[in-house]
XYZ file of C-alpha atoms in Angstrom:
521
model
C 42.567 -23.239 -36.767
C 39.382 -23.445 -38.987
C 36.285 -21.186 -38.908
C 34.235 -23.827 -37.032
C 36.657 -23.947 -34.148
C 36.840 -20.194 -33.890
C 33.030 -19.920 -33.689
C 32.870 -22.523 -30.908
C 35.385 -20.576 -28.940
C 33.478 -17.289 -29.560
C 30.296 -18.937 -28.297
C 32.054 -20.321 -25.234
C 33.467 -16.997 -24.415
C 30.163 -15.192 -24.774
C 28.477 -17.689 -22.413
C 31.198 -17.210 -19.907
C 30.791 -13.506 -19.960
C 27.064 -13.846 -19.362
C 27.317 -16.412 -16.566
C 30.319 -14.975 -15.030
C 31.978 -18.432 -15.039
C 34.619 -19.448 -17.673
C 35.098 -23.179 -18.631
C 35.701 -24.975 -21.732
C 35.199 -28.584 -20.379
C 32.001 -30.476 -20.488
C 29.848 -30.305 -17.369
C 30.310 -33.032 -14.876
C 27.898 -35.954 -15.435
C 26.544 -35.811 -11.848
C 25.860 -32.012 -11.988
C 24.037 -32.398 -15.390
C 21.485 -34.741 -13.818
C 21.220 -33.149 -10.383
C 17.912 -31.930 -9.276
C 17.320 -28.096 -8.835
C 18.172 -26.697 -5.522
C 15.569 -24.915 -3.317
C 15.838 -21.202 -4.084
C 17.703 -19.182 -1.599
C 15.958 -16.527 0.475
C 17.938 -13.391 0.301
C 17.223 -9.867 1.482
C 16.266 -7.227 -1.205
C 19.083 -4.808 -2.032
C 16.909 -1.748 -3.055
C 13.451 -0.449 -2.007
C 11.385 2.513 -3.262
C 8.736 4.439 -1.449
C 6.498 7.380 -2.432
C 4.653 9.767 -0.162
C 1.973 12.107 -1.681
C 1.593 15.738 -0.775
C -0.257 15.427 2.590
C -2.800 18.353 2.642
C -3.909 21.583 1.057
C -4.873 23.048 4.521
C -2.798 25.697 6.139
C -3.754 24.131 9.443
C -2.102 20.793 8.553
C 0.829 19.389 10.534
C 2.489 16.264 9.143
C 4.824 13.974 10.863
C 7.024 11.737 8.667
C 8.754 8.709 10.098
C 11.254 6.362 8.374
C 12.290 3.011 9.743
C 14.056 -0.252 8.733
C 13.823 -3.251 11.048
C 16.939 -4.662 12.529
C 18.260 -8.126 12.325
C 18.067 -8.950 8.526
C 21.143 -11.115 7.848
C 23.152 -10.898 4.577
C 22.111 -7.541 3.718
C 25.626 -6.159 3.387
C 26.927 -2.953 4.865
C 26.634 0.732 4.255
C 23.575 1.746 2.174
C 21.143 4.645 2.530
C 17.477 5.399 2.991
C 16.380 8.814 2.012
C 13.180 10.706 1.298
C 13.376 13.834 -0.657
C 10.916 16.256 -2.130
C 9.797 15.554 -5.770
C 11.744 17.750 -8.120
C 8.905 18.899 -10.173
C 6.248 21.281 -8.497
C 2.906 19.749 -7.356
C 0.135 20.542 -9.878
C -3.609 19.962 -9.631
C -4.410 18.535 -13.150
C -7.583 18.853 -15.209
C -7.394 15.875 -17.655
C -9.791 17.888 -19.993
C -6.909 20.082 -20.833
C -5.136 17.093 -22.442
C -8.233 15.395 -24.017
C -7.159 16.118 -27.639
C -3.525 15.224 -27.245
C -2.038 11.991 -28.359
C 0.242 9.933 -26.123
C 3.195 11.095 -28.165
C 2.287 14.725 -27.634
C 1.880 14.102 -23.953
C 5.275 12.422 -23.683
C 6.872 15.526 -25.397
C 5.173 17.867 -22.962
C 6.484 15.748 -20.043
C 10.082 15.700 -21.409
C 9.882 19.490 -21.632
C 8.671 19.735 -17.943
C 11.156 17.220 -16.655
C 14.774 18.161 -15.488
C 17.176 18.193 -18.381
C 19.850 16.586 -16.407
C 19.237 13.871 -13.835
C 21.616 15.723 -11.482
C 19.175 18.734 -11.553
C 16.492 16.454 -10.077
C 18.567 15.613 -7.039
C 17.568 17.627 -3.992
C 18.525 17.562 -0.299
C 16.814 14.678 1.493
C 14.028 15.651 3.885
C 14.669 12.433 5.944
C 17.772 10.359 5.978
C 17.809 7.045 7.906
C 21.253 6.104 9.124
C 20.772 2.651 10.813
C 18.345 -0.169 11.063
C 16.395 -0.540 14.268
C 15.916 3.172 15.067
C 13.279 5.413 13.284
C 13.943 8.948 12.299
C 11.200 11.581 12.072
C 10.565 15.034 10.695
C 7.687 17.430 10.702
C 6.193 19.938 8.106
C 3.512 22.416 8.639
C 1.131 24.052 6.247
C -0.181 23.435 2.795
C 3.159 23.551 0.975
C 4.538 20.210 2.109
C 5.586 18.425 -1.196
C 5.408 14.829 -2.273
C 8.300 12.751 -1.261
C 10.247 10.246 -3.374
C 12.607 7.906 -1.632
C 14.843 4.842 -2.027
C 16.735 2.565 0.309
C 19.837 0.467 -0.460
C 21.887 -2.224 1.175
C 21.001 -3.197 4.836
C 18.480 -0.373 4.909
C 16.387 -1.742 2.146
C 14.808 -4.993 3.465
C 11.557 -4.003 5.194
C 12.091 -0.315 4.834
C 8.809 1.527 5.622
C 7.753 5.193 5.960
C 4.561 6.764 7.508
C 3.077 10.156 7.024
C 0.564 11.220 9.719
C -1.297 14.517 9.240
C -3.366 16.349 11.791
C -5.775 19.015 10.486
C -7.725 20.680 13.272
C -10.516 22.546 11.309
C -12.203 22.666 7.888
C -13.545 20.040 5.642
C -10.409 17.820 5.814
C -10.144 18.043 9.550
C -9.025 14.824 11.257
C -6.176 12.508 11.567
C -4.924 11.423 8.126
C -2.388 8.536 8.055
C -0.911 6.388 5.519
C 2.076 4.076 4.817
C 4.063 5.482 1.859
C 3.599 3.182 -1.099
C 5.817 1.342 -3.378
C 5.553 2.246 -7.181
C 3.619 -0.115 -9.492
C 1.651 -0.273 -12.590
C -1.858 -1.401 -11.399
C -4.006 -0.419 -8.355
C -7.675 -0.996 -7.316
C -9.427 1.316 -4.940
C -12.941 0.137 -3.873
C -14.431 2.607 -1.442
C -13.904 5.931 -3.363
C -16.687 8.257 -4.260
C -17.835 10.805 -6.762
C -20.795 11.978 -4.558
C -21.273 15.651 -4.018
C -20.519 15.305 -0.383
C -17.060 13.963 -1.131
C -13.845 15.363 -2.604
C -11.714 12.329 -3.634
C -8.422 12.823 -5.329
C -6.223 10.151 -6.692
C -2.598 11.031 -6.186
C -0.108 9.836 -8.777
C 3.532 10.077 -7.924
C 6.201 9.224 -10.477
C 9.620 8.314 -8.929
C 11.560 7.888 -12.091
C 13.577 10.262 -14.353
C 11.245 9.611 -17.305
C 7.518 10.510 -17.769
C 4.700 8.035 -16.996
C 1.229 7.947 -18.562
C -1.701 6.637 -16.502
C -5.295 5.641 -17.041
C -7.976 6.039 -14.462
C -11.260 4.056 -14.768
C -14.194 4.308 -12.390
C -16.910 1.740 -11.757
C -20.185 2.372 -9.963
C -23.184 0.113 -9.012
C -24.179 -0.235 -12.651
C -20.705 -0.747 -14.132
C -18.315 1.649 -15.791
C -18.893 5.399 -15.265
C -18.707 7.308 -18.505
C -15.452 9.435 -18.662
C -13.788 11.199 -21.510
C -10.860 12.491 -19.592
C -9.592 9.386 -17.570
C -7.209 8.083 -20.230
C -3.604 9.084 -21.054
C -2.998 11.253 -17.849
C 0.617 12.430 -18.029
C 2.696 12.263 -14.835
C 5.973 14.196 -15.410
C 9.282 12.715 -14.176
C 9.796 12.805 -10.386
C 6.556 14.578 -9.791
C 3.128 14.125 -8.228
C -0.298 14.892 -9.747
C -3.496 14.823 -7.857
C -6.710 14.124 -10.068
C -10.171 15.040 -8.743
C -12.413 12.124 -9.403
C -15.523 14.205 -9.926
C -13.751 15.851 -12.877
C -13.537 12.510 -14.662
C -17.297 11.851 -14.876
C -20.655 13.520 -14.511
C -22.180 10.769 -12.500
C -22.327 11.202 -8.763
C -22.184 7.918 -6.851
C -21.426 7.354 -3.130
C -19.594 4.003 -3.767
C -17.034 3.797 -6.481
C -14.204 1.622 -7.428
C -11.137 3.250 -8.987
C -8.728 1.377 -11.222
C -5.299 3.038 -11.810
C -3.069 1.492 -14.498
C -0.128 2.842 -16.436
C 0.666 2.705 -20.171
C 4.163 3.682 -19.681
C 6.206 4.008 -16.630
C 5.185 3.354 -13.116
C 3.527 5.422 -10.282
C 2.540 5.293 -6.676
C -1.138 5.663 -6.294
C -3.387 6.425 -3.202
C -6.754 8.115 -2.715
C -7.241 11.159 -0.493
C -10.956 11.227 0.501
C -12.614 14.199 2.317
C -16.293 14.144 3.459
C -18.397 17.225 4.417
C -19.279 16.067 7.908
C -16.821 13.373 8.886
C -13.398 14.802 7.917
C -11.067 12.731 5.696
C -8.332 10.136 5.378
C -6.276 8.142 2.911
C -7.626 5.135 1.049
C -4.847 2.717 0.257
C -5.089 0.232 -2.567
C -6.768 -3.166 -1.939
C -4.727 -6.408 -1.843
C -4.594 -8.224 -5.224
C -8.003 -9.594 -6.249
C -8.668 -13.027 -4.665
C -11.781 -15.151 -3.803
C -11.326 -14.558 -0.062
C -10.198 -11.466 1.770
C -9.568 -10.130 5.284
C -10.063 -6.540 6.269
C -8.496 -6.160 9.677
C -8.437 -3.308 12.285
C -12.004 -2.239 12.802
C -12.124 -0.308 16.164
C -14.411 -1.524 18.782
C -16.245 1.714 19.134
C -17.015 2.003 15.380
C -20.429 3.514 15.087
C -20.737 2.748 11.197
C -19.035 0.250 8.949
C -19.587 0.002 5.163
C -18.191 -2.817 2.962
C -17.416 -1.953 -0.541
C -16.523 -4.791 -3.007
C -15.737 -5.112 -6.805
C -15.315 -8.037 -9.049
C -12.855 -7.268 -11.796
C -13.055 -10.497 -13.651
C -15.676 -11.927 -15.958
C -17.697 -13.804 -13.291
C -20.111 -12.627 -10.686
C -19.354 -13.232 -7.050
C -21.751 -14.509 -4.348
C -20.007 -13.671 -1.061
C -20.497 -14.720 2.612
C -19.580 -11.757 4.953
C -18.382 -12.583 8.519
C -16.984 -10.742 11.333
C -13.927 -12.200 13.285
C -14.183 -10.709 16.756
C -12.716 -11.264 20.240
C -14.647 -14.562 20.790
C -14.938 -16.050 17.370
C -16.275 -15.573 13.884
C -20.042 -14.810 13.338
C -22.305 -13.729 10.506
C -23.715 -10.287 11.438
C -27.484 -9.854 11.126
C -26.872 -7.040 8.626
C -25.175 -9.625 6.319
C -27.604 -12.520 6.853
C -27.926 -12.799 2.982
C -25.046 -13.428 0.668
C -23.650 -10.129 -1.048
C -24.065 -10.470 -4.728
C -21.346 -8.666 -6.647
C -21.891 -8.470 -10.388
C -18.836 -8.553 -12.650
C -17.511 -5.055 -13.454
C -19.911 -3.484 -10.783
C -19.350 -2.024 -7.403
C -21.459 -3.542 -4.585
C -21.785 -2.213 -0.975
C -23.185 -3.439 2.271
C -23.890 -1.353 5.439
C -22.899 -3.202 8.540
C -23.737 -0.561 11.039
C -22.159 -0.722 14.414
C -21.091 -4.275 13.708
C -18.279 -4.624 16.309
C -20.484 -3.927 19.321
C -17.653 -2.623 21.484
C -15.071 -5.321 20.455
C -12.391 -4.717 17.729
C -12.716 -7.033 14.816
C -12.101 -7.805 11.175
C -14.389 -8.513 8.165
C -13.924 -11.806 6.317
C -15.401 -12.444 2.945
C -15.338 -15.521 0.759
C -17.580 -17.481 -1.508
C -21.096 -18.237 -0.239
C -22.103 -21.854 0.187
C -22.130 -23.386 -3.316
C -20.710 -20.210 -4.866
C -17.690 -20.079 -7.282
C -14.260 -18.937 -6.406
C -14.394 -15.429 -8.022
C -11.608 -12.867 -7.247
C -12.670 -9.585 -5.692
C -11.162 -6.419 -4.251
C -12.540 -4.840 -1.140
C -12.391 -1.993 1.351
C -14.178 -0.605 4.394
C -15.414 2.861 5.322
C -15.339 3.204 9.002
C -16.752 5.902 11.162
C -16.228 6.736 14.946
C -18.180 9.210 16.959
C -21.783 10.613 16.642
C -23.474 13.781 15.372
C -21.100 16.526 14.528
C -18.195 14.764 16.372
C -17.475 12.052 13.736
C -14.362 10.956 12.050
C -13.785 8.574 9.089
C -11.159 6.179 8.046
C -10.642 3.407 5.401
C -9.372 -0.142 5.633
C -8.573 -2.014 2.505
C -8.327 -5.772 2.192
C -4.738 -6.927 3.031
C -2.867 -10.122 2.764
C -1.363 -12.044 5.591
C 2.005 -11.347 7.250
C 3.885 -14.257 5.763
C 7.357 -13.324 7.167
C 7.450 -9.802 8.657
C 5.504 -6.595 8.555
C 6.223 -3.133 10.086
C 4.469 0.127 10.769
C 6.097 3.242 11.933
C 4.892 6.270 13.909
C 3.513 4.641 16.996
C 2.984 6.881 20.103
C 3.151 6.069 23.797
C -0.706 6.688 23.890
C -3.354 6.114 21.256
C -1.850 3.135 19.383
C -3.831 -0.089 19.003
C -2.536 -3.297 17.335
C -5.074 -5.876 15.997
C -4.082 -9.356 14.942
C -6.655 -11.515 13.088
C -6.224 -15.330 12.671
C -8.937 -16.266 10.189
C -8.345 -19.972 10.308
C -5.922 -21.648 12.643
C -4.483 -20.255 15.899
C -1.158 -18.443 15.602
C 1.759 -17.433 17.631
C 3.111 -13.817 16.788
C 6.241 -11.976 17.865
C 5.796 -8.182 18.100
C 8.921 -6.009 18.466
C 8.661 -2.362 19.528
C 11.797 -0.707 18.223
C 13.925 1.984 19.956
C 12.331 5.493 19.914
C 13.207 8.162 17.455
C 14.516 10.219 20.491
C 15.597 7.416 22.632
C 14.408 4.203 24.362
C 15.244 0.533 24.219
C 13.671 -2.161 22.088
C 10.916 -4.368 23.717
C 9.747 -7.849 22.462
C 6.493 -9.386 23.293
C 4.694 -12.594 21.998
C 1.029 -13.033 21.590
C -1.185 -16.033 20.735
C -4.201 -15.369 18.529
C -7.064 -18.156 18.574
C -8.279 -19.296 15.167
C -11.223 -17.340 13.955
C -10.706 -14.377 16.300
C -9.282 -10.997 16.419
C -6.913 -9.942 19.263
C -6.746 -6.130 19.904
C -3.867 -5.010 22.141
C -2.127 -2.005 23.372
C 1.215 -2.667 21.834
C 4.401 -2.767 23.940
C 6.184 0.525 24.460
C 9.975 0.915 24.517
C 11.602 1.287 27.810
C 12.456 4.978 28.296
C 10.630 6.030 25.034
C 11.215 9.469 23.584
C 9.566 10.343 20.412
C 7.742 7.668 18.256
C 8.639 4.078 17.584
C 7.941 1.285 15.103
C 6.140 -2.061 15.504
C 7.359 -5.180 13.700
C 5.137 -8.211 13.469
C 6.517 -11.826 12.774
C 4.498 -14.862 12.837
C 6.306 -17.800 14.591
C 3.984 -20.655 14.236
C 0.307 -21.516 13.331
C -1.898 -20.278 10.680
C -1.968 -17.055 8.700
C -2.229 -13.630 10.530
C -3.593 -10.328 9.219
C -2.555 -7.207 11.048
C -3.487 -3.548 11.376
C -2.542 -0.582 13.591
C -4.864 2.198 14.696
C -3.801 5.727 15.843
C -6.344 7.670 17.841
C -6.238 11.398 18.997
C -9.273 13.117 20.590
C -9.366 16.870 19.751
C -12.269 19.232 20.616
C -14.496 16.179 21.287
C -13.793 14.619 17.833
C -12.538 11.054 18.057
C -9.845 11.431 15.273
C -8.345 8.137 14.113
C -6.529 6.452 11.228
C -5.873 2.733 10.508
C -2.934 1.270 8.571
C -2.913 -2.317 7.564
C 0.285 -4.311 7.834
C 0.880 -6.377 4.570
C 4.189 -8.446 4.412
C 7.039 -6.118 3.695
C 8.610 -8.542 1.061
C 11.976 -7.753 2.428
C 13.191 -11.213 1.358
C 13.086 -12.680 -2.071
C 13.707 -16.120 -3.479
C 16.693 -16.417 -5.772
C 16.908 -19.727 -7.793
C 20.118 -21.665 -7.589
C 22.001 -21.759 -10.987
C 24.867 -23.567 -12.554
C 26.781 -23.665 -15.832
C 25.579 -25.774 -18.579
C 27.576 -25.827 -21.830
C 25.690 -28.682 -23.243
C 24.071 -26.242 -25.709
C 27.426 -26.264 -27.599
C 27.027 -29.885 -28.554
């Protein structure tokens, strides 16, 4: 056997090892000319979620709820879904301390802070979900509740979600603060933040991995980039959470700021905790990916003040038409009679006042007549109540529910589900899960007329004990955007929080593949 033959055998063996299929014969002529098959839709096998430290108030009480929808086929058996405290202690960082360090120096510092053995980083789960279709919940009180890092595998991974809801009864951060725990990533946009003296906004960076991450934070105001010497190269040690106070990154105080978080190395979960002197606080989640059109659903009907904040991250300016999709249809509010001009790299805002006029709604933005298709990111600042009895919440732009979306921690009272069909009418199935302490699943179907927002008190599981989850699945018609509001009145203050329901991405497309040894010819 000569060297050429041996080489061909070696190549064929290597290809078989890579593809998992061993064959030395040429491909069948029919297979070699066959058209590609439609990618299969399969459930994800692993999901990750990150929950930041909920509060620094000793009066805080935080409820955590974990849930995976039932009914995903082909997800296998077994699996686990656990949320555990981050191994490294929570630290409030001042980026100025690291200003003169190189990225290499910071990485070495992070390695020194990180556990020397991955096993050392494993801690007892705070919440462990055992089965799909039934939520589990737990409570933490006080200011020492840590950030949580979690992962789900097997049948518990597709659509896995976790909610943290914090009630603070007094102090600057008083109110109902809610958020859906986030997936890790490398790029986040937060229009609606602030460096104003009346605000205390922190970006929480949580690293789920066993290696350090390095993040950059850039701030953009109404005139463009805010000068900052300390927003670059912020170290986030392995399996830890770092809150960064925005006002320490710049000397410029602005009421409307867009925050851009990106990573140089590694990945993080990012979310903004915003606290106002007179209206309490809440979490500001990242906006949906930049797009020429956006929907911001879930504005309560009794909102007394709504402010739209928009940023154009590209090179082109945006000229936007602002509309409200309400109960009866879509209108242009008088406060938005003129198009909103958003300069490239600058943050623009528009005060819409009490735009909903007693009916829940959603803000729609898109190119003005004759305007170009310019991608933007956006968020709303929403206030309920009057005088000293006010509460604030934030609503980011969110994508449509393409297959399924879920939100946990719904209660028998105080929950409102809003469904917005910006274009065509849509039929939507809503499933109320079993309760965390007992109860039976309930399913209800809603029809949302095109160009309107439908606000409903969601179905409640029969015999409910504890909290439950809501799962939204479009059945027919046009795209649907969804949000859930929780409301609690305490001492006359109408506390509330709004969580949008983006698609859970529990299913992924897996391309069909086949062997092809024609490369050996």
